[in-house]
Amino acid sequence: GSGIMGFVMGGCAGGGLAYYSLMGSKKQQHTNTVSTRKSSSSHHYDQEAANIYRIALTGGPCGGKSSSLEAFSKELSARGYNVYRAPEIPTILINGGAEYPGIDGGEKLFEFETHLMNLQLASEDAFYGIAKSQNKPGVVVMDRGMLDIPAYLPEKLWKEILERNNLTENQLIDRYDMVLHLVSAANGAEQFYTTSNNQARKETVEEARALDETMIECWKNHPRHAVIDNSTDFAGKLSRATAAVVEMIESDI
């Protein structure tokens, strides 16, 4: 049915980060809920842009990010929002000939990740600035956010990158109004997990599941962290993701 084709055709279109070496997973229980806790600091860059929302779209390999983005973008457009899609930065770098140095890349890895981070910050700021200039409600969707980066790095190196760039995780978290995590098919829909349609995706089911759990752990401190699991068919998963996005925006109006 549509659920099968959804996972095979729609749910596994992404995976631009799969070239990274897999780091160990940090186990954490998660549910398909949206936290309603408010952050102690403003989620918005400034008060005049209170009608511009920023979403970090994330998740493990073969989770349905691309399909979900299409689904909730249509709903948001129908509700009168401009929708902006900031592209996945690691994919841009790799496709441009920048080779990932590997998990043991030392200073080369540090430079790669620092430039990746700087490009991502600039990309996010550019889309946000353009959205703000339109004088119309808008949603900026980042294809992966800043806290995806540490999922692929040794913790010591991540802390060093933050320190040498005068950044904190809280500062990065506050750049997003919501984190939408699409759980990998490798966790709960294993029969639909595939690497056949993405040359960059090399993870086994077990590796993909571990990576997915690590990403959830990396984002756990965001006050609006929606984890969309595989407890329904794929169409239901997309509907739950769209509902979570709409709920976030409507709760802030």
PDB file of C-alpha atoms in Angstrom:
ATOM      1  CA  GLY A   1       0.000   0.000   0.000  1.00  0.00           C
ATOM      2  CA  SER A   2       0.946   3.667   0.255  1.00  0.00           C
ATOM      3  CA  GLY A   3       2.821   2.995   3.461  1.00  0.00           C
ATOM      4  CA  ILE A   4       5.202   0.572   1.746  1.00  0.00           C
ATOM      5  CA  MET A   5       5.870   2.849  -1.230  1.00  0.00           C
ATOM      6  CA  GLY A   6       6.169   5.798   1.128  1.00  0.00           C
ATOM      7  CA  PHE A   7       9.054   4.298   3.062  1.00  0.00           C
ATOM      8  CA  VAL A   8      10.789   2.936  -0.016  1.00  0.00           C
ATOM      9  CA  MET A   9      10.282   5.900  -2.344  1.00  0.00           C
ATOM     10  CA  GLY A  10       9.574   8.886  -0.127  1.00  0.00           C
ATOM     11  CA  GLY A  11      11.010   8.056   3.254  1.00  0.00           C
ATOM     12  CA  CYS A  12      14.587   7.446   2.104  1.00  0.00           C
ATOM     13  CA  ALA A  13      15.317  10.320  -0.242  1.00  0.00           C
ATOM     14  CA  GLY A  14      17.782  12.134   2.006  1.00  0.00           C
ATOM     15  CA  GLY A  15      20.923  10.934   3.701  1.00  0.00           C
ATOM     16  CA  GLY A  16      23.456  13.571   2.724  1.00  0.00           C
ATOM     17  CA  LEU A  17      25.282  13.104   6.017  1.00  0.00           C
ATOM     18  CA  ALA A  18      25.828   9.400   5.562  1.00  0.00           C
ATOM     19  CA  TYR A  19      29.454   9.848   4.527  1.00  0.00           C
ATOM     20  CA  TYR A  20      30.351  10.585   8.139  1.00  0.00           C
ATOM     21  CA  SER A  21      31.848   7.862  10.296  1.00  0.00           C
ATOM     22  CA  LEU A  22      29.273   6.607  12.756  1.00  0.00           C
ATOM     23  CA  MET A  23      29.719   7.594  16.387  1.00  0.00           C
ATOM     24  CA  GLY A  24      28.416   5.565  19.302  1.00  0.00           C
ATOM     25  CA  SER A  25      24.825   6.082  20.249  1.00  0.00           C
ATOM     26  CA  LYS A  26      23.646   7.598  23.500  1.00  0.00           C
ATOM     27  CA  LYS A  27      20.555   5.699  24.557  1.00  0.00           C
ATOM     28  CA  GLN A  28      17.469   7.707  25.381  1.00  0.00           C
ATOM     29  CA  GLN A  29      13.808   6.906  25.579  1.00  0.00           C
ATOM     30  CA  HIS A  30      11.672   9.107  23.370  1.00  0.00           C
ATOM     31  CA  THR A  31       8.016   9.573  22.564  1.00  0.00           C
ATOM     32  CA  ASN A  32       6.039  11.040  19.722  1.00  0.00           C
ATOM     33  CA  THR A  33       5.149  14.218  21.568  1.00  0.00           C
ATOM     34  CA  VAL A  34       5.895  17.906  21.371  1.00  0.00           C
ATOM     35  CA  SER A  35       7.228  19.532  24.510  1.00  0.00           C
ATOM     36  CA  THR A  36       5.421  22.727  25.419  1.00  0.00           C
ATOM     37  CA  ARG A  37       8.074  24.049  27.782  1.00  0.00           C
ATOM     38  CA  LYS A  38       9.200  27.564  27.000  1.00  0.00           C
ATOM     39  CA  SER A  39      12.841  28.491  26.696  1.00  0.00           C
ATOM     40  CA  SER A  40      14.225  30.975  29.199  1.00  0.00           C
ATOM     41  CA  SER A  41      15.493  33.103  26.325  1.00  0.00           C
ATOM     42  CA  SER A  42      13.715  34.316  23.208  1.00  0.00           C
ATOM     43  CA  HIS A  43      13.621  31.907  20.292  1.00  0.00           C
ATOM     44  CA  HIS A  44      13.483  34.818  17.866  1.00  0.00           C
ATOM     45  CA  TYR A  45      16.445  36.822  16.604  1.00  0.00           C
ATOM     46  CA  ASP A  46      14.488  40.023  17.283  1.00  0.00           C
ATOM     47  CA  GLN A  47      11.017  41.084  18.302  1.00  0.00           C
ATOM     48  CA  GLU A  48      10.041  42.572  14.938  1.00  0.00           C
ATOM     49  CA  ALA A  49      10.302  39.151  13.298  1.00  0.00           C
ATOM     50  CA  ALA A  50       7.936  37.383  15.672  1.00  0.00           C
ATOM     51  CA  ASN A  51       5.929  36.007  12.711  1.00  0.00           C
ATOM     52  CA  ILE A  52       8.936  34.200  11.232  1.00  0.00           C
ATOM     53  CA  TYR A  53       9.405  30.663  12.551  1.00  0.00           C
ATOM     54  CA  ARG A  54      12.538  28.531  12.246  1.00  0.00           C
ATOM     55  CA  ILE A  55      12.451  24.729  12.142  1.00  0.00           C
ATOM     56  CA  ALA A  56      15.424  22.374  12.266  1.00  0.00           C
ATOM     57  CA  LEU A  57      14.399  19.291  10.266  1.00  0.00           C
ATOM     58  CA  THR A  58      16.441  16.313  11.360  1.00  0.00           C
ATOM     59  CA  GLY A  59      16.438  12.571  11.897  1.00  0.00           C
ATOM     60  CA  GLY A  60      18.387   9.424  11.184  1.00  0.00           C
ATOM     61  CA  PRO A  61      18.911   7.876   7.739  1.00  0.00           C
ATOM     62  CA  CYS A  62      15.769   6.940   5.820  1.00  0.00           C
ATOM     63  CA  GLY A  63      13.357   8.788   8.100  1.00  0.00           C
ATOM     64  CA  GLY A  64      11.257  10.668   5.551  1.00  0.00           C
ATOM     65  CA  LYS A  65      12.623  14.204   5.890  1.00  0.00           C
ATOM     66  CA  SER A  66      12.133  15.133   2.246  1.00  0.00           C
ATOM     67  CA  SER A  67       8.599  13.746   2.097  1.00  0.00           C
ATOM     68  CA  SER A  68       7.691  15.443   5.358  1.00  0.00           C
ATOM     69  CA  LEU A  69       9.067  18.764   4.152  1.00  0.00           C
ATOM     70  CA  GLU A  70       6.901  18.544   1.048  1.00  0.00           C
ATOM     71  CA  ALA A  71       3.820  17.646   3.084  1.00  0.00           C
ATOM     72  CA  PHE A  72       3.981  20.346   5.726  1.00  0.00           C
ATOM     73  CA  SER A  73       5.176  22.981   3.243  1.00  0.00           C
ATOM     74  CA  LYS A  74       1.925  22.548   1.312  1.00  0.00           C
ATOM     75  CA  GLU A  75      -0.094  22.905   4.509  1.00  0.00           C
ATOM     76  CA  LEU A  76       1.801  26.011   5.610  1.00  0.00           C
ATOM     77  CA  SER A  77       1.473  27.612   2.182  1.00  0.00           C
ATOM     78  CA  ALA A  78      -2.264  26.976   2.270  1.00  0.00           C
ATOM     79  CA  ARG A  79      -2.369  28.756   5.632  1.00  0.00           C
ATOM     80  CA  GLY A  80      -0.726  31.837   4.168  1.00  0.00           C
ATOM     81  CA  TYR A  81       2.920  31.327   5.140  1.00  0.00           C
ATOM     82  CA  ASN A  82       5.904  31.766   2.886  1.00  0.00           C
ATOM     83  CA  VAL A  83       8.061  28.643   3.220  1.00  0.00           C
ATOM     84  CA  TYR A  84      11.849  28.823   2.818  1.00  0.00           C
ATOM     85  CA  ARG A  85      14.065  25.748   2.591  1.00  0.00           C
ATOM     86  CA  ALA A  86      17.701  26.125   3.604  1.00  0.00           C
ATOM     87  CA  PRO A  87      19.654  23.273   1.965  1.00  0.00           C
ATOM     88  CA  GLU A  88      21.710  20.650   3.758  1.00  0.00           C
ATOM     89  CA  ILE A  89      25.193  22.164   4.024  1.00  0.00           C
ATOM     90  CA  PRO A  90      27.348  18.979   4.216  1.00  0.00           C
ATOM     91  CA  THR A  91      25.836  17.860   0.911  1.00  0.00           C
ATOM     92  CA  ILE A  92      26.782  21.189  -0.693  1.00  0.00           C
ATOM     93  CA  LEU A  93      30.372  20.849   0.508  1.00  0.00           C
ATOM     94  CA  ILE A  94      30.769  17.218  -0.527  1.00  0.00           C
ATOM     95  CA  ASN A  95      29.170  17.769  -3.940  1.00  0.00           C
ATOM     96  CA  GLY A  96      31.508  20.721  -4.387  1.00  0.00           C
ATOM     97  CA  GLY A  97      34.576  18.530  -3.961  1.00  0.00           C
ATOM     98  CA  ALA A  98      35.300  19.111  -0.262  1.00  0.00           C
ATOM     99  CA  GLU A  99      36.316  15.727   1.098  1.00  0.00           C
ATOM    100  CA  TYR A 100      35.330  14.754   4.639  1.00  0.00           C
ATOM    101  CA  PRO A 101      38.631  14.082   6.478  1.00  0.00           C
ATOM    102  CA  GLY A 102      37.278  11.204   8.551  1.00  0.00           C
ATOM    103  CA  ILE A 103      36.647  10.863  12.254  1.00  0.00           C
ATOM    104  CA  ASP A 104      40.398  10.720  12.956  1.00  0.00           C
ATOM    105  CA  GLY A 105      41.145  13.719  10.743  1.00  0.00           C
ATOM    106  CA  GLY A 106      42.572  15.842  13.536  1.00  0.00           C
ATOM    107  CA  GLU A 107      43.126  19.467  12.537  1.00  0.00           C
ATOM    108  CA  LYS A 108      41.742  18.817   9.053  1.00  0.00           C
ATOM    109  CA  LEU A 109      38.520  17.580  10.612  1.00  0.00           C
ATOM    110  CA  PHE A 110      38.444  20.613  12.889  1.00  0.00           C
ATOM    111  CA  GLU A 111      38.796  22.953   9.885  1.00  0.00           C
ATOM    112  CA  PHE A 112      36.202  21.046   7.858  1.00  0.00           C
ATOM    113  CA  GLU A 113      33.607  21.164  10.629  1.00  0.00           C
ATOM    114  CA  THR A 114      34.347  24.802  11.500  1.00  0.00           C
ATOM    115  CA  HIS A 115      33.842  25.911   7.893  1.00  0.00           C
ATOM    116  CA  LEU A 116      30.752  23.728   7.636  1.00  0.00           C
ATOM    117  CA  MET A 117      29.370  25.387  10.750  1.00  0.00           C
ATOM    118  CA  ASN A 118      30.175  28.889   9.492  1.00  0.00           C
ATOM    119  CA  LEU A 119      28.511  28.176   6.146  1.00  0.00           C
ATOM    120  CA  GLN A 120      25.454  26.777   7.890  1.00  0.00           C
ATOM    121  CA  LEU A 121      25.179  29.826  10.152  1.00  0.00           C
ATOM    122  CA  ALA A 122      25.472  32.129   7.133  1.00  0.00           C
ATOM    123  CA  SER A 123      22.893  30.136   5.162  1.00  0.00           C
ATOM    124  CA  GLU A 124      20.398  30.161   8.020  1.00  0.00           C
ATOM    125  CA  ASP A 125      20.891  33.889   8.583  1.00  0.00           C
ATOM    126  CA  ALA A 126      20.447  34.613   4.880  1.00  0.00           C
ATOM    127  CA  PHE A 127      17.163  32.731   4.598  1.00  0.00           C
ATOM    128  CA  TYR A 128      15.931  34.243   7.848  1.00  0.00           C
ATOM    129  CA  GLY A 129      16.860  37.771   6.755  1.00  0.00           C
ATOM    130  CA  ILE A 130      15.099  37.367   3.417  1.00  0.00           C
ATOM    131  CA  ALA A 131      12.007  35.915   5.116  1.00  0.00           C
ATOM    132  CA  LYS A 132      11.980  38.839   7.542  1.00  0.00           C
ATOM    133  CA  SER A 133      12.165  41.381   4.698  1.00  0.00           C
ATOM    134  CA  GLN A 134       8.963  40.153   3.036  1.00  0.00           C
ATOM    135  CA  ASN A 135       6.610  41.551   5.706  1.00  0.00           C
ATOM    136  CA  LYS A 136       4.615  38.338   5.560  1.00  0.00           C
ATOM    137  CA  PRO A 137       4.437  35.400   7.982  1.00  0.00           C
ATOM    138  CA  GLY A 138       7.029  32.827   7.054  1.00  0.00           C
ATOM    139  CA  VAL A 139       8.619  29.542   8.063  1.00  0.00           C
ATOM    140  CA  VAL A 140      12.309  28.858   7.447  1.00  0.00           C
ATOM    141  CA  VAL A 141      13.090  25.134   7.383  1.00  0.00           C
ATOM    142  CA  MET A 142      16.713  24.156   7.861  1.00  0.00           C
ATOM    143  CA  ASP A 143      17.599  20.773   6.354  1.00  0.00           C
ATOM    144  CA  ARG A 144      19.457  19.669   9.468  1.00  0.00           C
ATOM    145  CA  GLY A 145      20.440  22.124  12.171  1.00  0.00           C
ATOM    146  CA  MET A 146      23.553  23.054  14.111  1.00  0.00           C
ATOM    147  CA  LEU A 147      23.076  20.367  16.756  1.00  0.00           C
ATOM    148  CA  ASP A 148      23.202  17.636  14.107  1.00  0.00           C
ATOM    149  CA  ILE A 149      26.938  18.276  13.777  1.00  0.00           C
ATOM    150  CA  PRO A 150      27.993  16.783  17.150  1.00  0.00           C
ATOM    151  CA  ALA A 151      26.225  13.523  16.282  1.00  0.00           C
ATOM    152  CA  TYR A 152      29.141  12.862  13.922  1.00  0.00           C
ATOM    153  CA  LEU A 153      32.021  14.052  16.089  1.00  0.00           C
ATOM    154  CA  PRO A 154      33.923  12.972  19.187  1.00  0.00           C
ATOM    155  CA  GLU A 155      32.530  14.996  22.094  1.00  0.00           C
ATOM    156  CA  LYS A 156      35.948  16.490  22.868  1.00  0.00           C
ATOM    157  CA  LEU A 157      36.321  17.867  19.340  1.00  0.00           C
ATOM    158  CA  TRP A 158      32.815  19.323  19.360  1.00  0.00           C
ATOM    159  CA  LYS A 159      33.533  21.182  22.604  1.00  0.00           C
ATOM    160  CA  GLU A 160      36.787  22.472  21.135  1.00  0.00           C
ATOM    161  CA  ILE A 161      35.001  23.733  18.008  1.00  0.00           C
ATOM    162  CA  LEU A 162      32.458  25.569  20.137  1.00  0.00           C
ATOM    163  CA  GLU A 163      35.124  27.071  22.374  1.00  0.00           C
ATOM    164  CA  ARG A 164      37.382  28.229  19.555  1.00  0.00           C
ATOM    165  CA  ASN A 165      34.421  29.818  17.779  1.00  0.00           C
ATOM    166  CA  ASN A 166      33.037  31.479  20.937  1.00  0.00           C
ATOM    167  CA  LEU A 167      29.764  29.556  20.754  1.00  0.00           C
ATOM    168  CA  THR A 168      27.660  27.572  23.215  1.00  0.00           C
ATOM    169  CA  GLU A 169      25.103  24.840  22.606  1.00  0.00           C
ATOM    170  CA  ASN A 170      22.416  27.037  24.173  1.00  0.00           C
ATOM    171  CA  GLN A 171      23.121  29.770  21.640  1.00  0.00           C
ATOM    172  CA  LEU A 172      22.717  27.272  18.831  1.00  0.00           C
ATOM    173  CA  ILE A 173      19.551  25.775  20.316  1.00  0.00           C
ATOM    174  CA  ASP A 174      17.980  29.227  20.548  1.00  0.00           C
ATOM    175  CA  ARG A 175      18.304  29.691  16.791  1.00  0.00           C
ATOM    176  CA  TYR A 176      15.315  27.383  16.236  1.00  0.00           C
ATOM    177  CA  ASP A 177      11.688  27.608  17.302  1.00  0.00           C
ATOM    178  CA  MET A 178      11.242  23.875  16.833  1.00  0.00           C
ATOM    179  CA  VAL A 179      13.185  20.699  16.117  1.00  0.00           C
ATOM    180  CA  LEU A 180      11.302  18.153  14.009  1.00  0.00           C
ATOM    181  CA  HIS A 181      12.928  14.714  14.158  1.00  0.00           C
ATOM    182  CA  LEU A 182      11.801  12.010  11.731  1.00  0.00           C
ATOM    183  CA  VAL A 183      12.837   8.687  13.239  1.00  0.00           C
ATOM    184  CA  SER A 184      14.792   6.417  10.903  1.00  0.00           C
ATOM    185  CA  ALA A 185      12.907   3.517   9.362  1.00  0.00           C
ATOM    186  CA  ALA A 186      15.662   1.435  10.982  1.00  0.00           C
ATOM    187  CA  ASN A 187      13.854   1.975  14.284  1.00  0.00           C
ATOM    188  CA  GLY A 188      10.369   0.504  14.091  1.00  0.00           C
ATOM    189  CA  ALA A 189       9.980   0.072  10.320  1.00  0.00           C
ATOM    190  CA  GLU A 190      13.027  -2.024   9.556  1.00  0.00           C
ATOM    191  CA  GLN A 191      11.455  -3.735   6.560  1.00  0.00           C
ATOM    192  CA  PHE A 192      11.361  -0.367   4.788  1.00  0.00           C
ATOM    193  CA  TYR A 193      14.950   0.657   5.503  1.00  0.00           C
ATOM    194  CA  THR A 194      17.023   0.779   2.334  1.00  0.00           C
ATOM    195  CA  THR A 195      20.358   2.074   1.078  1.00  0.00           C
ATOM    196  CA  SER A 196      19.705   1.148  -2.555  1.00  0.00           C
ATOM    197  CA  ASN A 197      18.446   4.587  -3.600  1.00  0.00           C
ATOM    198  CA  ASN A 198      21.226   6.657  -2.049  1.00  0.00           C
ATOM    199  CA  GLN A 199      24.879   6.036  -2.867  1.00  0.00           C
ATOM    200  CA  ALA A 200      26.017   8.093   0.128  1.00  0.00           C
ATOM    201  CA  ARG A 201      24.073   5.970   2.617  1.00  0.00           C
ATOM    202  CA  LYS A 202      26.182   3.105   3.897  1.00  0.00           C
ATOM    203  CA  GLU A 203      24.766   2.457   7.362  1.00  0.00           C
ATOM    204  CA  THR A 204      23.408  -0.919   8.361  1.00  0.00           C
ATOM    205  CA  VAL A 205      20.059  -1.023  10.144  1.00  0.00           C
ATOM    206  CA  GLU A 206      21.871  -1.210  13.479  1.00  0.00           C
ATOM    207  CA  GLU A 207      24.146   1.743  12.653  1.00  0.00           C
ATOM    208  CA  ALA A 208      21.233   3.834  11.391  1.00  0.00           C
ATOM    209  CA  ARG A 209      19.258   3.128  14.560  1.00  0.00           C
ATOM    210  CA  ALA A 210      22.219   4.143  16.734  1.00  0.00           C
ATOM    211  CA  LEU A 211      22.747   7.336  14.735  1.00  0.00           C
ATOM    212  CA  ASP A 212      19.079   8.224  15.048  1.00  0.00           C
ATOM    213  CA  GLU A 213      19.202   7.827  18.835  1.00  0.00           C
ATOM    214  CA  THR A 214      22.378   9.924  19.011  1.00  0.00           C
ATOM    215  CA  MET A 215      20.676  12.760  17.131  1.00  0.00           C
ATOM    216  CA  ILE A 216      17.743  12.678  19.542  1.00  0.00           C
ATOM    217  CA  GLU A 217      20.220  12.941  22.401  1.00  0.00           C
ATOM    218  CA  CYS A 218      22.019  15.899  20.781  1.00  0.00           C
ATOM    219  CA  TRP A 219      18.784  17.886  20.535  1.00  0.00           C
ATOM    220  CA  LYS A 220      17.251  16.824  23.853  1.00  0.00           C
ATOM    221  CA  ASN A 221      17.579  20.246  25.488  1.00  0.00           C
ATOM    222  CA  HIS A 222      15.443  22.061  22.930  1.00  0.00           C
ATOM    223  CA  PRO A 223      12.098  23.029  24.524  1.00  0.00           C
ATOM    224  CA  ARG A 224      10.172  22.065  21.367  1.00  0.00           C
ATOM    225  CA  HIS A 225      11.606  18.762  20.235  1.00  0.00           C
ATOM    226  CA  ALA A 226       9.045  16.748  18.269  1.00  0.00           C
ATOM    227  CA  VAL A 227      10.064  13.143  17.646  1.00  0.00           C
ATOM    228  CA  ILE A 228       7.901  11.511  14.978  1.00  0.00           C
ATOM    229  CA  ASP A 229       8.211   7.739  15.272  1.00  0.00           C
ATOM    230  CA  ASN A 230       7.165   4.830  13.060  1.00  0.00           C
ATOM    231  CA  SER A 231       4.126   3.732  15.062  1.00  0.00           C
ATOM    232  CA  THR A 232       1.821   4.288  12.064  1.00  0.00           C
ATOM    233  CA  ASP A 233       2.116   3.797   8.325  1.00  0.00           C
ATOM    234  CA  PHE A 234       4.120   6.371   6.358  1.00  0.00           C
ATOM    235  CA  ALA A 235       1.098   8.514   5.477  1.00  0.00           C
ATOM    236  CA  GLY A 236       0.249   8.672   9.160  1.00  0.00           C
ATOM    237  CA  LYS A 237       3.820   9.623   9.981  1.00  0.00           C
ATOM    238  CA  LEU A 238       3.673  12.547   7.562  1.00  0.00           C
ATOM    239  CA  SER A 239       0.336  13.656   9.003  1.00  0.00           C
ATOM    240  CA  ARG A 240       1.729  13.616  12.546  1.00  0.00           C
ATOM    241  CA  ALA A 241       4.759  15.625  11.464  1.00  0.00           C
ATOM    242  CA  THR A 242       2.581  18.237   9.774  1.00  0.00           C
ATOM    243  CA  ALA A 243       0.307  18.424  12.822  1.00  0.00           C
ATOM    244  CA  ALA A 244       3.312  18.998  15.087  1.00  0.00           C
ATOM    245  CA  VAL A 245       4.494  21.917  12.936  1.00  0.00           C
ATOM    246  CA  VAL A 246       1.041  23.500  12.803  1.00  0.00           C
ATOM    247  CA  GLU A 247       0.620  23.064  16.565  1.00  0.00           C
ATOM    248  CA  MET A 248       3.923  24.845  17.198  1.00  0.00           C
ATOM    249  CA  ILE A 249       2.909  27.858  15.116  1.00  0.00           C
ATOM    250  CA  GLU A 250      -0.659  28.084  16.399  1.00  0.00           C
ATOM    251  CA  SER A 251       0.457  27.855  20.036  1.00  0.00           C
ATOM    252  CA  ASP A 252       2.626  30.933  19.500  1.00  0.00           C
ATOM    253  CA  ILE A 253      -0.062  33.105  17.862  1.00  0.00           C
TER     254      ILE A 253
END
